[in-house]
Tab-separated table of C-alpha atoms in Angstrom:
chain	number	residue	atom	x	y	z
A	30	MET	CA	0.000	0.000	0.000
A	31	LYS	CA	1.092	3.576	-0.712
A	32	VAL	CA	0.722	5.872	2.303
A	33	ILE	CA	0.329	9.569	1.654
A	34	ILE	CA	0.712	11.949	4.588
A	35	ALA	CA	-0.650	15.473	4.274
A	36	GLU	CA	-0.199	18.401	6.618
A	37	LYS	CA	-3.864	18.783	7.484
A	38	PRO	CA	-7.132	16.860	7.076
A	39	SER	CA	-8.607	19.168	4.411
A	40	VAL	CA	-5.600	18.640	2.125
A	41	ALA	CA	-5.680	14.898	2.806
A	42	ARG	CA	-9.339	14.754	1.774
A	43	GLN	CA	-8.589	16.541	-1.508
A	44	ILE	CA	-5.660	14.239	-2.302
A	45	ALA	CA	-7.684	11.173	-1.282
A	46	SER	CA	-10.449	12.207	-3.650
A	47	SER	CA	-7.941	12.552	-6.497
A	48	VAL	CA	-6.418	9.100	-5.930
A	49	GLY	CA	-9.706	7.304	-5.267
A	50	ALA	CA	-9.191	6.713	-1.544
A	51	THR	CA	-12.827	7.108	-0.549
A	52	ILE	CA	-13.236	4.606	2.294
A	53	ARG	CA	-13.283	6.464	5.614
A	54	LYS	CA	-11.338	4.921	8.461
A	55	GLU	CA	-10.404	6.397	11.801
A	56	GLU	CA	-7.889	9.161	11.060
A	57	TYR	CA	-7.258	8.174	7.429
A	58	LEU	CA	-8.896	7.365	4.099
A	59	GLU	CA	-8.113	4.380	1.908
A	60	GLY	CA	-8.868	2.902	-1.472
A	61	ASN	CA	-7.409	2.250	-4.901
A	62	GLY	CA	-4.081	1.114	-3.381
A	63	TYR	CA	-3.639	4.301	-1.340
A	64	THR	CA	-4.010	5.232	2.285
A	65	VAL	CA	-4.112	8.972	2.971
A	66	THR	CA	-3.543	10.310	6.477
A	67	TRP	CA	-2.581	13.639	7.959
A	68	ALA	CA	-0.887	15.622	10.627
A	69	PHE	CA	-2.763	18.567	12.023
A	70	GLY	CA	0.068	21.013	11.994
A	71	HIS	CA	2.991	20.360	14.288
A	72	LEU	CA	2.214	17.024	15.940
A	73	VAL	CA	5.827	16.845	17.136
A	74	GLY	CA	8.178	19.622	18.214
A	75	LEU	CA	11.299	20.316	20.196
A	76	ALA	CA	11.161	19.186	23.821
A	77	MET	CA	10.745	21.805	26.534
A	78	PRO	CA	13.483	22.496	29.143
A	79	GLU	CA	11.836	20.169	31.688
A	80	SER	CA	12.640	17.251	29.369
A	81	TYR	CA	16.325	18.058	29.785
A	82	GLY	CA	16.093	18.202	33.590
A	83	TYR	CA	15.570	21.965	34.031
A	84	LYS	CA	12.864	22.704	36.587
A	85	GLY	CA	11.559	26.241	36.985
A	86	PHE	CA	13.272	29.502	36.162
A	87	HIS	CA	16.690	29.732	37.815
A	88	LYS	CA	19.517	32.079	36.889
A	89	GLU	CA	22.101	29.304	37.214
A	90	ASN	CA	20.378	27.317	34.428
A	91	LEU	CA	21.036	29.990	31.838
A	92	PRO	CA	21.824	29.656	29.087
A	93	ILE	CA	19.950	26.445	28.381
A	94	LEU	CA	21.858	24.763	25.542
A	95	PRO	CA	20.863	21.137	24.916
A	96	GLU	CA	23.657	19.031	23.433
A	97	VAL	CA	21.080	17.262	21.285
A	98	PHE	CA	17.542	18.515	20.764
A	99	ARG	CA	14.843	15.967	21.552
A	100	LEU	CA	11.476	15.660	19.901
A	101	GLU	CA	8.218	15.230	21.782
A	102	PRO	CA	4.515	15.196	20.902
A	103	ARG	CA	2.569	18.444	21.134
A	104	SER	CA	1.319	18.949	24.683
A	105	THR	CA	-1.643	20.537	26.400
A	106	LYS	CA	-1.688	22.149	29.815
A	107	SER	CA	-3.217	20.020	32.546
A	108	GLY	CA	-3.222	21.967	35.794
A	109	LYS	CA	0.311	23.251	36.239
A	110	GLU	CA	1.848	20.577	34.000
A	111	TYR	CA	2.010	19.913	30.303
A	112	LYS	CA	1.015	16.454	29.095
A	113	PRO	CA	0.977	14.957	25.605
A	114	ASP	CA	-2.245	15.870	23.811
A	115	PRO	CA	-4.371	12.665	23.598
A	116	LYS	CA	-5.544	13.520	20.052
A	117	VAL	CA	-1.942	13.960	18.955
A	118	MET	CA	-0.917	10.669	20.546
A	119	LYS	CA	-3.783	8.890	18.795
A	120	GLN	CA	-2.838	10.353	15.409
A	121	LEU	CA	0.842	9.493	15.883
A	122	LYS	CA	-0.155	5.899	16.657
A	123	VAL	CA	-2.230	5.760	13.451
A	124	ILE	CA	0.608	7.229	11.370
A	125	LYS	CA	3.150	4.840	12.897
A	126	GLY	CA	0.960	1.839	12.075
A	127	LEU	CA	0.430	3.022	8.512
A	128	PHE	CA	4.142	3.709	7.997
A	129	GLU	CA	4.963	0.216	9.257
A	130	GLN	CA	2.600	-1.309	6.676
A	131	ALA	CA	3.575	0.997	3.817
A	132	GLU	CA	5.362	-0.229	0.736
A	133	ARG	CA	5.851	3.440	-0.170
A	134	ILE	CA	5.566	6.664	1.851
A	135	ILE	CA	4.583	9.781	-0.059
A	136	VAL	CA	5.085	13.114	1.691
A	137	ALA	CA	2.363	15.599	0.792
A	138	THR	CA	2.850	18.212	3.485
A	139	ASP	CA	2.880	21.807	2.259
A	140	ALA	CA	5.543	22.582	-0.330
A	141	GLY	CA	8.072	24.571	1.672
A	142	ARG	CA	10.386	24.622	4.647
A	143	GLU	CA	7.701	24.340	7.342
A	144	GLY	CA	5.853	21.517	5.598
A	145	GLU	CA	9.091	19.577	5.309
A	146	LEU	CA	9.825	20.152	9.012
A	147	ILE	CA	6.367	18.954	10.059
A	148	PHE	CA	6.841	15.657	8.207
A	149	ARG	CA	10.448	15.055	9.240
A	150	TYR	CA	9.767	15.683	12.915
A	151	VAL	CA	6.948	13.099	12.823
A	152	TYR	CA	9.068	10.666	10.777
A	153	ASN	CA	12.067	11.013	13.114
A	154	TYR	CA	9.997	10.902	16.301
A	155	LEU	CA	8.372	7.659	15.170
A	156	GLY	CA	11.788	6.182	14.368
A	157	CYS	CA	10.763	5.453	10.793
A	158	THR	CA	13.610	4.497	8.467
A	159	LYS	CA	11.707	3.621	5.310
A	160	PRO	CA	12.606	5.696	2.287
A	161	PHE	CA	10.047	8.266	1.215
A	162	VAL	CA	9.235	10.320	-1.843
A	163	ARG	CA	7.915	13.876	-2.104
A	164	LEU	CA	4.748	15.121	-3.735
A	165	TRP	CA	5.572	18.748	-4.498
A	166	ILE	CA	2.515	20.654	-5.662
A	167	SER	CA	1.344	24.241	-5.382
A	168	SER	CA	-2.317	23.605	-6.176
A	169	LEU	CA	-4.914	21.121	-4.949
A	170	THR	CA	-6.688	20.626	-8.245
A	171	ASP	CA	-7.103	17.049	-9.453
A	172	LYS	CA	-4.881	17.903	-12.428
A	173	ALA	CA	-2.062	19.247	-10.206
A	174	ILE	CA	-2.269	16.318	-7.783
A	175	ARG	CA	-2.179	13.715	-10.563
A	176	ALA	CA	0.728	15.491	-12.295
A	177	GLY	CA	2.579	15.640	-8.978
A	178	LEU	CA	2.037	11.920	-8.395
A	179	ARG	CA	3.548	11.209	-11.815
A	180	ASN	CA	6.595	13.294	-10.858
A	181	LEU	CA	7.421	12.156	-7.333
A	182	ARG	CA	10.975	12.947	-6.237
A	183	GLU	CA	13.248	11.221	-3.759
A	184	GLY	CA	12.846	12.623	-0.266
A	185	SER	CA	16.595	13.080	0.111
A	186	LEU	CA	16.448	15.862	-2.488
A	187	TYR	CA	14.734	17.944	0.205
A	188	ASP	CA	17.270	17.286	2.982
A	189	ASN	CA	18.672	20.821	2.802
A	190	LEU	CA	15.177	22.281	3.026
A	191	TYR	CA	14.612	20.204	6.161
A	192	LEU	CA	17.995	21.144	7.636
A	193	SER	CA	17.233	24.820	7.058
A	194	ALA	CA	13.872	24.481	8.816
A	195	LYS	CA	15.430	22.477	11.647
A	196	ALA	CA	18.152	25.096	12.188
A	197	ARG	CA	15.549	27.876	12.309
A	198	SER	CA	13.383	25.858	14.709
A	199	GLU	CA	16.304	25.201	17.060
A	200	ALA	CA	17.472	28.832	16.927
A	201	ASP	CA	13.940	30.046	17.709
A	202	TRP	CA	13.792	27.589	20.626
A	203	LEU	CA	17.129	28.785	22.037
A	204	VAL	CA	16.258	32.469	21.768
A	205	GLY	CA	12.705	32.024	23.024
A	206	ILE	CA	13.448	29.796	26.005
A	207	ASN	CA	16.535	31.645	27.172
A	208	SER	CA	15.192	35.165	26.704
A	209	SER	CA	11.826	34.418	28.336
A	210	GLN	CA	13.562	32.873	31.347
A	211	ALA	CA	16.134	35.681	31.570
A	212	LEU	CA	13.479	38.397	31.336
A	213	SER	CA	11.349	36.740	34.020
A	214	LEU	CA	14.294	36.688	36.437
């Protein structure tokens, strides 16, 4: 089966319609040899300071500079703590299962740096190692989707786009976390 992952449900529905994946399942559509699923934005992001052992705002912790950035599922606030969002966890479980069954993974997140980051963070968080190809389209018409599917490109061709997005994400994290903690002290 070919698994297509889109950035959001509305895009997934349009792609699914174009490829004939009309059977509704929980958190994906399937049919005609395709399974189409989705993220809903950033399902996975960089871990917060607490994940690295930093508790509270303390001057001696600054600057916070993780040796290696970790990925974690998007969280929601529960009381005074943040916990993984149950909807996100459910969707990640669905995506993981589909990736494990896939004979081919087709990335259909938005064409650009952020879309590439959204997919790669999910892919890396799930520990997926299967090769993937990229559907690069700028329109959601049936004609554009079908043309894009005839011209899939190796995912590795977009490594620099991902690395650029990753570097920006990590820089934003460093500036945001450190400046907000410094200003609050």
